């Protein structure tokens, strides 16, 4: 129950209307927890139906993706692009390829992306796309054919000032290359339109590291502000074998932290003295998996074949970087019992709403992905700027800008949380600060 009767009514409506979209409902529930602090003091929100409008994507494109596999068999997948909100800029957000992808997941991701992109301070609206296709186990040729088939529909809905897709899980530099190649051929334009591109055809230096590195810049700000401390010697645990977790580990290690546990799809590895992060970086290069190989080289490390059990290991800082709903209430309790005092999201919504509430009530400092993992999309925004100016910045320039953007996001979240009398509630700060810019733009742009 919310304090605001307006929010209660809206949330009942959301639950009824979107009963088959549990991830979307969770994202709205978490957002409303914060809205409850401000909505009744801002009569224009209800008067101009801002929340009613913000909850409905401006457009959802749903399409067939037909392609031929290596055996000559015709395969058919479902593809989507959710163009959620363009109040402050062109739709911007990643594309996810995985058998689990459905409209509920893409709607929750695009909804979160809207506020995340707003927090970066760059002119980026919110969007997300994907398909129920898993690249894992597919040949390179199959992946190319799939990407080409996906873009042969998507291309007519996107553009450098309309909608700019990027990667998410299942979509890395290889997939972006195939999609951008086909996009360029069909549109006969060389104007960017995708981010996360290869460096030789308009990509930005620092983009592939940006989400993970940005996460650690954010963690550093939290430690400095709330504990007058640094990462030096802190025990960190990191989930996920994708780009985010790996680069988070590399940066944590570089900043002097002790990365004691990391998980991939096979399980997790643990070493109380700190894992060999440069080795994990190397081993994870081709496919993201490393734990089994790691154990061959360090048989004295501990290996547990269930990734989720990692949340029961002792640590100071937990960085969930895999996927939504990795940490439930029980996991949050285990983290607390084992000494964890900071939970900072590298993935999108890896922490269940009940677990977030538990953190806030039990002294675990929590930061939501829409703030702490915004470094990826922020450097995507910088890639768009470089493309528009037809020039490239050095790695150092991009990294400096990334660090500044993450510091600004932290400051905005913290100041907003303070303003509402909850200085440690960064989720509140992120939701309200992200929302206010979108709300302000929607008011000025009229009823559309
Ligand atoms: O969740 C995310 O912020 C991303 N997958 C990156 C989006 C982007 O447009 O770079």
Short mmCIF file of C-alpha atoms and ligand atoms in Angstrom, two decimals:
data_model
loop_
_atom_site.label_atom_id
_atom_site.label_comp_id
_atom_site.label_asym_id
_atom_site.label_seq_id
_atom_site.Cartn_x
_atom_site.Cartn_y
_atom_site.Cartn_z
CA UNK A 1 0.00 0.00 0.00
CA UNK A 2 1.19 3.48 -0.86
CA UNK A 3 0.44 6.64 1.15
CA UNK A 4 -0.98 8.21 -1.99
CA UNK A 5 -4.46 7.04 -2.96
CA UNK A 6 -3.74 8.12 -6.54
CA UNK A 7 -0.77 5.71 -6.65
CA UNK A 8 -2.78 2.90 -5.05
CA UNK A 9 -5.46 3.24 -7.69
CA UNK A 10 -2.90 3.39 -10.50
CA UNK A 11 -1.03 0.36 -9.21
CA UNK A 12 -4.22 -1.70 -8.90
CA UNK A 13 -4.90 -0.77 -12.52
CA UNK A 14 -1.39 -1.76 -13.62
CA UNK A 15 -1.71 -5.15 -11.90
CA UNK A 16 -5.04 -5.79 -13.61
CA UNK A 17 -4.13 -4.53 -17.07
CA UNK A 18 -0.71 -6.16 -17.23
CA UNK A 19 -1.32 -9.34 -15.26
CA UNK A 20 0.77 -11.32 -17.75
CA UNK A 21 3.75 -8.97 -17.38
CA UNK A 22 5.30 -9.70 -13.95
CA UNK A 23 8.67 -8.04 -14.66
CA UNK A 24 6.97 -4.86 -15.83
CA UNK A 25 4.76 -4.83 -12.73
CA UNK A 26 7.85 -5.21 -10.48
CA UNK A 27 9.61 -2.31 -12.19
CA UNK A 28 6.52 -0.12 -11.72
CA UNK A 29 6.14 -1.19 -8.09
CA UNK A 30 9.74 -0.26 -7.32
CA UNK A 31 9.32 3.10 -9.10
CA UNK A 32 6.07 3.85 -7.24
CA UNK A 33 7.83 3.24 -3.89
CA UNK A 34 9.76 6.42 -4.70
CA UNK A 35 6.94 8.34 -6.37
CA UNK A 36 5.02 7.99 -3.11
CA UNK A 37 7.37 10.58 -1.58
CA UNK A 38 6.49 13.31 -4.09
CA UNK A 39 3.37 12.62 -6.12
CA UNK A 40 0.84 14.28 -3.80
CA UNK A 41 2.92 17.46 -3.60
CA UNK A 42 2.98 17.86 -7.39
CA UNK A 43 -0.64 18.26 -8.50
CA UNK A 44 0.40 18.58 -12.16
CA UNK A 45 1.37 14.90 -12.22
CA UNK A 46 -2.23 13.79 -11.74
CA UNK A 47 -3.78 16.75 -13.54
CA UNK A 48 -1.84 16.06 -16.74
CA UNK A 49 -1.95 12.26 -16.34
CA UNK A 50 1.85 12.13 -16.42
CA UNK A 51 2.11 8.72 -14.77
CA UNK A 52 -0.74 7.23 -16.80
CA UNK A 53 1.14 8.34 -19.92
CA UNK A 54 4.60 7.37 -18.74
CA UNK A 55 3.41 3.79 -18.07
CA UNK A 56 2.44 3.18 -21.69
CA UNK A 57 5.15 2.86 -24.34
CA UNK A 58 4.79 5.43 -27.11
CA UNK A 59 5.08 2.54 -29.56
CA UNK A 60 5.72 -1.21 -29.53
CA UNK A 61 6.90 -2.83 -32.74
CA UNK A 62 6.44 -6.57 -32.83
CA UNK A 63 7.59 -8.58 -35.81
CA UNK A 64 8.48 -11.96 -37.30
CA UNK A 65 12.12 -12.91 -37.78
CA UNK A 66 12.50 -15.76 -40.28
CA UNK A 67 15.90 -17.16 -41.21
CA UNK A 68 17.57 -20.38 -42.39
CA UNK A 69 19.85 -22.39 -40.08
CA UNK A 70 23.00 -24.32 -41.08
CA UNK A 71 20.97 -27.45 -41.79
CA UNK A 72 18.77 -25.60 -44.26
CA UNK A 73 15.82 -25.56 -41.85
CA UNK A 74 13.64 -22.47 -41.67
CA UNK A 75 13.66 -20.95 -38.17
CA UNK A 76 11.13 -18.43 -36.93
CA UNK A 77 11.59 -16.11 -33.96
CA UNK A 78 9.70 -13.22 -32.43
CA UNK A 79 11.33 -9.78 -32.54
CA UNK A 80 10.40 -6.52 -30.79
CA UNK A 81 11.40 -2.92 -30.30
CA UNK A 82 9.76 -1.05 -27.46
CA UNK A 83 9.96 2.72 -28.04
CA UNK A 84 9.01 3.76 -24.54
CA UNK A 85 9.53 7.46 -24.09
CA UNK A 86 11.04 10.18 -26.29
CA UNK A 87 10.29 13.22 -24.12
CA UNK A 88 13.96 14.13 -23.70
CA UNK A 89 15.61 12.61 -26.77
CA UNK A 90 15.52 9.84 -29.38
CA UNK A 91 14.72 6.35 -28.07
CA UNK A 92 17.92 4.74 -26.83
CA UNK A 93 18.61 1.32 -25.36
CA UNK A 94 20.00 -2.11 -26.00
CA UNK A 95 18.82 -5.20 -27.83
CA UNK A 96 18.66 -8.50 -25.96
CA UNK A 97 18.79 -11.89 -27.67
CA UNK A 98 17.78 -14.77 -25.42
CA UNK A 99 15.13 -17.49 -25.40
CA UNK A 100 13.64 -15.86 -22.25
CA UNK A 101 12.92 -12.53 -24.00
CA UNK A 102 9.27 -11.49 -24.05
CA UNK A 103 7.28 -8.26 -24.09
CA UNK A 104 7.11 -8.02 -20.28
CA UNK A 105 10.89 -8.13 -19.96
CA UNK A 106 11.43 -5.63 -22.77
CA UNK A 107 8.82 -3.28 -21.32
CA UNK A 108 10.44 -3.34 -17.87
CA UNK A 109 13.86 -2.76 -19.42
CA UNK A 110 12.64 0.13 -21.60
CA UNK A 111 10.75 1.69 -18.67
CA UNK A 112 13.90 1.61 -16.50
CA UNK A 113 16.00 2.81 -19.42
CA UNK A 114 13.89 5.98 -19.66
CA UNK A 115 14.94 7.10 -16.14
CA UNK A 116 18.48 5.78 -16.48
CA UNK A 117 19.04 7.75 -19.66
CA UNK A 118 17.56 10.84 -18.04
CA UNK A 119 20.05 10.51 -15.14
CA UNK A 120 23.04 10.51 -17.51
CA UNK A 121 22.28 14.17 -18.29
CA UNK A 122 22.44 13.38 -22.02
CA UNK A 123 19.52 13.93 -24.42
CA UNK A 124 18.43 10.29 -24.65
CA UNK A 125 14.90 8.85 -24.54
CA UNK A 126 14.16 5.28 -23.46
CA UNK A 127 13.80 2.14 -25.57
CA UNK A 128 14.71 -1.51 -25.64
CA UNK A 129 14.47 -4.34 -28.14
CA UNK A 130 15.20 -7.97 -28.59
CA UNK A 131 14.20 -11.39 -29.80
CA UNK A 132 13.56 -14.82 -28.28
CA UNK A 133 16.72 -16.14 -29.95
CA UNK A 134 19.78 -17.46 -28.07
CA UNK A 135 23.09 -16.96 -29.90
CA UNK A 136 24.85 -19.46 -27.59
CA UNK A 137 25.62 -22.67 -29.52
CA UNK A 138 24.85 -21.09 -32.92
CA UNK A 139 27.48 -20.85 -35.65
CA UNK A 140 28.82 -17.48 -36.72
CA UNK A 141 26.97 -17.80 -40.04
CA UNK A 142 23.68 -18.52 -38.27
CA UNK A 143 24.16 -15.49 -36.05
CA UNK A 144 24.86 -13.32 -39.06
CA UNK A 145 21.74 -14.54 -40.85
CA UNK A 146 19.64 -14.02 -37.73
CA UNK A 147 20.95 -10.46 -37.18
CA UNK A 148 20.34 -9.61 -40.84
CA UNK A 149 16.79 -10.97 -40.69
CA UNK A 150 16.09 -9.04 -37.46
CA UNK A 151 17.33 -5.76 -38.94
CA UNK A 152 15.55 -6.23 -42.26
CA UNK A 153 12.40 -5.27 -40.34
CA UNK A 154 13.88 -3.07 -37.59
CA UNK A 155 15.73 -0.74 -39.98
CA UNK A 156 12.58 1.14 -41.03
CA UNK A 157 11.81 2.11 -37.41
CA UNK A 158 15.21 3.43 -36.32
CA UNK A 159 17.63 6.24 -37.20
CA UNK A 160 20.27 8.48 -35.61
CA UNK A 161 17.64 10.98 -34.40
CA UNK A 162 14.78 8.49 -34.01
CA UNK A 163 15.92 5.38 -32.20
CA UNK A 164 19.49 4.18 -31.57
CA UNK A 165 19.85 0.53 -30.46
CA UNK A 166 22.91 -1.00 -28.78
CA UNK A 167 23.84 -4.32 -27.16
CA UNK A 168 22.48 -6.07 -24.10
CA UNK A 169 22.95 -9.68 -23.20
CA UNK A 170 23.29 -11.96 -26.20
CA UNK A 171 24.27 -8.93 -28.28
CA UNK A 172 27.94 -7.88 -28.36
CA UNK A 173 30.31 -6.35 -30.88
CA UNK A 174 29.83 -9.23 -33.36
CA UNK A 175 26.02 -8.95 -33.43
CA UNK A 176 26.13 -5.12 -33.57
CA UNK A 177 28.50 -5.42 -36.55
CA UNK A 178 26.12 -7.71 -38.45
CA UNK A 179 23.10 -5.58 -37.59
CA UNK A 180 24.81 -2.31 -38.46
CA UNK A 181 26.11 -3.73 -41.75
CA UNK A 182 22.62 -4.71 -42.86
CA UNK A 183 21.13 -1.47 -41.56
CA UNK A 184 23.65 0.56 -43.56
CA UNK A 185 22.96 -1.43 -46.72
CA UNK A 186 19.18 -1.02 -46.45
CA UNK A 187 19.15 2.64 -45.41
CA UNK A 188 22.06 3.67 -47.66
CA UNK A 189 23.28 5.93 -44.87
CA UNK A 190 26.41 5.90 -42.71
CA UNK A 191 25.09 7.80 -39.73
CA UNK A 192 25.75 5.76 -36.59
CA UNK A 193 22.27 4.63 -35.52
CA UNK A 194 23.70 1.72 -33.50
CA UNK A 195 26.16 2.12 -30.61
CA UNK A 196 28.70 -0.39 -29.39
CA UNK A 197 30.04 -0.49 -32.93
CA UNK A 198 33.58 -1.68 -33.74
CA UNK A 199 36.25 1.00 -33.52
CA UNK A 200 37.00 0.76 -37.27
CA UNK A 201 33.48 1.82 -38.29
CA UNK A 202 32.47 4.53 -35.84
CA UNK A 203 32.51 2.86 -32.42
CA UNK A 204 33.79 4.67 -29.34
CA UNK A 205 36.90 3.70 -27.43
CA UNK A 206 35.89 2.76 -23.90
CA UNK A 207 32.34 1.64 -24.77
CA UNK A 208 32.88 -2.05 -24.07
CA UNK A 209 34.31 -1.39 -20.62
CA UNK A 210 31.91 1.45 -19.79
CA UNK A 211 29.15 -0.28 -17.81
CA UNK A 212 31.56 -2.21 -15.56
CA UNK A 213 34.00 0.64 -15.07
CA UNK A 214 31.17 3.12 -14.51
CA UNK A 215 29.74 0.80 -11.85
CA UNK A 216 33.01 0.93 -9.92
CA UNK A 217 33.24 4.73 -10.24
CA UNK A 218 29.77 4.82 -8.69
CA UNK A 219 30.78 2.40 -5.89
CA UNK A 220 33.82 4.59 -5.16
CA UNK A 221 31.57 7.64 -4.77
CA UNK A 222 29.29 5.73 -2.40
CA UNK A 223 32.23 4.61 -0.27
CA UNK A 224 33.70 8.11 -0.19
CA UNK A 225 30.43 9.83 0.70
CA UNK A 226 28.93 7.40 3.20
CA UNK A 227 32.05 5.82 4.75
CA UNK A 228 34.89 8.26 3.95
CA UNK A 229 36.60 5.17 2.54
CA UNK A 230 37.94 3.65 -0.71
CA UNK A 231 37.80 0.26 -2.41
CA UNK A 232 41.21 -0.68 -1.09
CA UNK A 233 41.04 -4.12 0.53
CA UNK A 234 37.25 -4.42 0.24
CA UNK A 235 35.90 -7.93 -0.37
CA UNK A 236 33.77 -7.83 -3.50
CA UNK A 237 31.56 -10.53 -5.06
CA UNK A 238 30.36 -10.24 -8.66
CA UNK A 239 27.81 -12.31 -10.59
CA UNK A 240 27.44 -12.70 -14.33
CA UNK A 241 29.77 -13.83 -17.04
CA UNK A 242 28.96 -11.06 -19.50
CA UNK A 243 30.73 -7.83 -20.33
CA UNK A 244 29.52 -5.98 -17.23
CA UNK A 245 30.76 -8.39 -14.55
CA UNK A 246 34.09 -8.93 -16.20
CA UNK A 247 34.93 -5.26 -16.58
CA UNK A 248 33.59 -4.54 -13.09
CA UNK A 249 36.06 -7.13 -11.75
CA UNK A 250 38.96 -5.64 -13.69
CA UNK A 251 38.22 -2.13 -12.37
CA UNK A 252 37.58 -3.32 -8.80
CA UNK A 253 40.93 -5.12 -8.88
CA UNK A 254 42.67 -2.06 -10.36
CA UNK A 255 41.24 0.10 -7.55
CA UNK A 256 42.68 -2.23 -4.91
CA UNK A 257 39.61 -4.30 -4.01
CA UNK A 258 39.82 -8.03 -3.34
CA UNK A 259 37.43 -9.79 -5.72
CA UNK A 260 36.70 -12.91 -3.63
CA UNK A 261 33.91 -14.56 -5.66
CA UNK A 262 32.62 -14.48 -9.22
CA UNK A 263 29.98 -16.55 -10.98
CA UNK A 264 29.27 -17.69 -14.51
CA UNK A 265 26.58 -20.03 -15.82
CA UNK A 266 28.39 -23.11 -14.49
CA UNK A 267 28.74 -21.98 -10.86
CA UNK A 268 30.95 -19.69 -8.83
CA UNK A 269 34.60 -19.60 -7.81
CA UNK A 270 35.66 -18.32 -4.39
CA UNK A 271 39.01 -17.48 -2.85
CA UNK A 272 39.13 -15.54 0.41
CA UNK A 273 42.55 -14.18 -0.56
CA UNK A 274 41.19 -12.73 -3.79
CA UNK A 275 40.74 -14.28 -7.23
CA UNK A 276 43.24 -13.91 -10.05
CA UNK A 277 41.21 -11.28 -11.94
CA UNK A 278 43.63 -10.84 -14.89
CA UNK A 279 43.37 -14.60 -15.48
CA UNK A 280 39.55 -14.50 -15.37
CA UNK A 281 39.65 -11.57 -17.78
CA UNK A 282 41.72 -13.68 -20.17
CA UNK A 283 39.77 -16.94 -19.75
CA UNK A 284 36.38 -15.27 -20.22
CA UNK A 285 37.38 -13.69 -23.52
CA UNK A 286 35.82 -16.07 -26.06
CA UNK A 287 32.52 -17.10 -24.43
CA UNK A 288 32.20 -15.43 -21.04
CA UNK A 289 32.63 -18.73 -19.18
CA UNK A 290 35.74 -19.21 -17.05
CA UNK A 291 34.99 -21.01 -13.78
CA UNK A 292 35.81 -24.58 -14.88
CA UNK A 293 39.05 -23.52 -16.58
CA UNK A 294 39.94 -21.40 -13.55
CA UNK A 295 39.63 -24.40 -11.23
CA UNK A 296 42.10 -26.37 -13.37
CA UNK A 297 44.69 -23.63 -12.83
CA UNK A 298 43.79 -22.88 -9.17
CA UNK A 299 42.55 -26.21 -7.77
CA UNK A 300 42.86 -24.81 -4.23
CA UNK A 301 40.07 -22.26 -4.93
CA UNK A 302 36.53 -23.23 -3.98
CA UNK A 303 34.02 -24.07 -6.74
CA UNK A 304 30.26 -24.41 -6.18
CA UNK A 305 28.20 -25.52 -9.19
CA UNK A 306 25.16 -23.36 -8.25
CA UNK A 307 25.76 -19.68 -9.14
CA UNK A 308 23.01 -18.40 -6.83
CA UNK A 309 24.70 -19.78 -3.70
CA UNK A 310 27.38 -17.13 -4.14
CA UNK A 311 25.16 -14.62 -2.25
CA UNK A 312 25.86 -16.65 0.91
CA UNK A 313 29.60 -15.92 0.82
CA UNK A 314 31.21 -13.34 3.12
CA UNK A 315 31.82 -9.97 1.47
CA UNK A 316 31.68 -6.21 1.96
CA UNK A 317 30.22 -5.31 -1.42
CA UNK A 318 27.94 -7.34 -3.72
CA UNK A 319 27.69 -6.45 -7.40
CA UNK A 320 24.96 -8.41 -9.20
CA UNK A 321 25.82 -8.09 -12.91
CA UNK A 322 23.93 -10.99 -14.53
CA UNK A 323 20.19 -10.49 -15.01
CA UNK A 324 16.84 -9.51 -13.44
CA UNK A 325 15.71 -11.07 -10.15
CA UNK A 326 19.01 -12.72 -9.19
CA UNK A 327 18.73 -11.60 -5.56
CA UNK A 328 15.57 -12.42 -3.63
CA UNK A 329 14.72 -11.60 -0.03
CA UNK A 330 16.49 -14.74 1.28
CA UNK A 331 19.67 -13.83 -0.60
CA UNK A 332 19.55 -10.29 0.81
CA UNK A 333 19.26 -11.73 4.34
CA UNK A 334 22.24 -14.01 3.68
CA UNK A 335 24.27 -11.07 2.41
CA UNK A 336 23.48 -9.10 5.56
CA UNK A 337 24.33 -12.05 7.83
CA UNK A 338 27.70 -12.44 6.11
CA UNK A 339 28.83 -8.85 6.49
CA UNK A 340 27.76 -7.25 3.21
CA UNK A 341 27.01 -3.54 3.63
CA UNK A 342 26.70 -2.39 0.00
CA UNK A 343 24.66 -3.85 -2.84
CA UNK A 344 25.17 -2.05 -6.13
CA UNK A 345 23.38 -3.23 -9.28
CA UNK A 346 25.40 -3.78 -12.45
CA UNK A 347 22.53 -5.57 -14.20
CA UNK A 348 19.01 -4.22 -14.71
CA UNK A 349 16.72 -4.99 -11.73
CA UNK A 350 18.75 -7.96 -10.38
CA UNK A 351 17.30 -7.28 -6.92
CA UNK A 352 13.68 -8.16 -6.17
CA UNK A 353 11.52 -5.37 -4.68
CA UNK A 354 11.27 -7.14 -1.28
CA UNK A 355 15.06 -7.52 -1.19
CA UNK A 356 15.51 -3.78 -1.92
CA UNK A 357 13.11 -2.92 0.92
CA UNK A 358 15.08 -5.27 3.20
CA UNK A 359 18.34 -3.50 2.30
CA UNK A 360 16.88 -0.08 3.03
CA UNK A 361 15.53 -1.23 6.40
CA UNK A 362 18.62 -3.19 7.47
CA UNK A 363 21.54 -0.94 6.74
CA UNK A 364 22.72 -2.34 3.41
CA UNK A 365 23.40 0.64 1.16
CA UNK A 366 21.60 -0.11 -2.08
CA UNK A 367 22.07 1.51 -5.50
CA UNK A 368 19.71 0.72 -8.37
CA UNK A 369 20.97 -0.22 -11.83
CA UNK A 370 19.26 2.75 -13.42
CA UNK A 371 21.89 4.87 -11.66
CA UNK A 372 24.87 2.58 -11.08
CA UNK A 373 24.93 0.81 -14.46
CA UNK A 374 24.23 3.92 -16.52
CA UNK A 375 27.87 4.13 -17.63
CA UNK A 376 27.19 1.89 -20.64
CA UNK A 377 24.44 3.99 -22.13
CA UNK A 378 26.32 7.15 -21.16
CA UNK A 379 29.27 6.16 -23.36
CA UNK A 380 26.75 5.14 -26.03
CA UNK A 381 25.59 8.76 -25.86
CA UNK A 382 29.21 9.84 -26.27
CA UNK A 383 29.50 7.50 -29.28
CA UNK A 384 26.49 9.27 -30.82
CA UNK A 385 28.13 12.66 -30.22
CA UNK A 386 31.37 11.52 -31.87
CA UNK A 387 29.44 10.11 -34.86
CA UNK A 388 27.47 13.34 -35.26
CA UNK A 389 30.70 15.37 -35.18
CA UNK A 390 32.54 12.89 -37.45
CA UNK A 391 35.44 12.56 -35.06
CA UNK A 392 36.80 10.21 -32.40
CA UNK A 393 37.94 10.94 -28.89
CA UNK A 394 40.85 9.16 -27.23
CA UNK A 395 40.25 6.43 -24.67
CA UNK A 396 41.39 8.80 -21.91
CA UNK A 397 38.92 11.50 -22.97
CA UNK A 398 36.03 9.04 -22.97
CA UNK A 399 37.04 7.49 -19.65
CA UNK A 400 37.33 10.91 -18.01
CA UNK A 401 33.88 11.89 -19.27
CA UNK A 402 32.48 8.56 -18.05
CA UNK A 403 33.92 9.09 -14.56
CA UNK A 404 32.49 12.61 -14.43
CA UNK A 405 29.06 11.42 -15.58
CA UNK A 406 28.99 8.68 -12.90
CA UNK A 407 29.98 11.21 -10.23
CA UNK A 408 27.21 13.53 -11.41
CA UNK A 409 24.64 10.72 -11.35
CA UNK A 410 25.67 9.82 -7.81
CA UNK A 411 25.48 13.45 -6.73
CA UNK A 412 22.00 13.88 -8.26
CA UNK A 413 20.72 10.70 -6.56
CA UNK A 414 22.24 11.61 -3.22
CA UNK A 415 21.06 15.24 -3.26
CA UNK A 416 17.55 14.20 -4.24
CA UNK A 417 17.48 11.52 -1.53
CA UNK A 418 18.62 14.14 1.00
CA UNK A 419 15.94 16.57 -0.16
CA UNK A 420 13.30 13.94 0.64
CA UNK A 421 14.81 13.24 4.06
CA UNK A 422 16.19 9.78 3.12
CA UNK A 423 19.90 10.48 2.49
CA UNK A 424 20.86 6.83 2.10
CA UNK A 425 17.96 5.85 -0.13
CA UNK A 426 19.64 6.09 -3.55
CA UNK A 427 16.76 4.26 -5.26
CA UNK A 428 14.49 7.08 -4.15
CA UNK A 429 17.02 9.63 -5.39
CA UNK A 430 17.49 7.87 -8.73
CA UNK A 431 13.79 7.42 -9.43
CA UNK A 432 12.81 10.95 -8.51
CA UNK A 433 15.79 12.68 -10.16
CA UNK A 434 15.37 10.55 -13.32
CA UNK A 435 11.62 11.16 -13.38
CA UNK A 436 11.71 14.93 -12.84
CA UNK A 437 13.53 15.68 -16.10
CA UNK A 438 11.16 13.48 -18.12
CA UNK A 439 8.13 14.94 -16.31
CA UNK A 440 9.29 18.48 -16.91
CA UNK A 441 9.77 17.80 -20.63
CA UNK A 442 6.38 16.10 -20.90
CA UNK A 443 4.66 19.07 -19.28
CA UNK A 444 6.33 21.50 -21.68
CA UNK A 445 5.66 19.37 -24.76
CA UNK A 446 1.90 19.26 -24.15
CA UNK A 447 -0.54 16.38 -24.20
CA UNK A 448 0.82 13.95 -26.79
O1 LIG B 1 20.92 -1.63 -20.11
C1 LIG B 1 21.62 -0.81 -20.73
O2 LIG B 1 21.78 0.34 -20.31
C2 LIG B 1 22.23 -1.23 -21.99
N1 LIG B 1 22.06 -2.38 -22.36
C3 LIG B 1 23.02 -0.27 -22.81
C4 LIG B 1 22.14 0.54 -23.68
C5 LIG B 1 22.84 1.43 -24.67
O3 LIG B 1 22.11 2.02 -25.46
O4 LIG B 1 24.07 1.52 -24.68
#
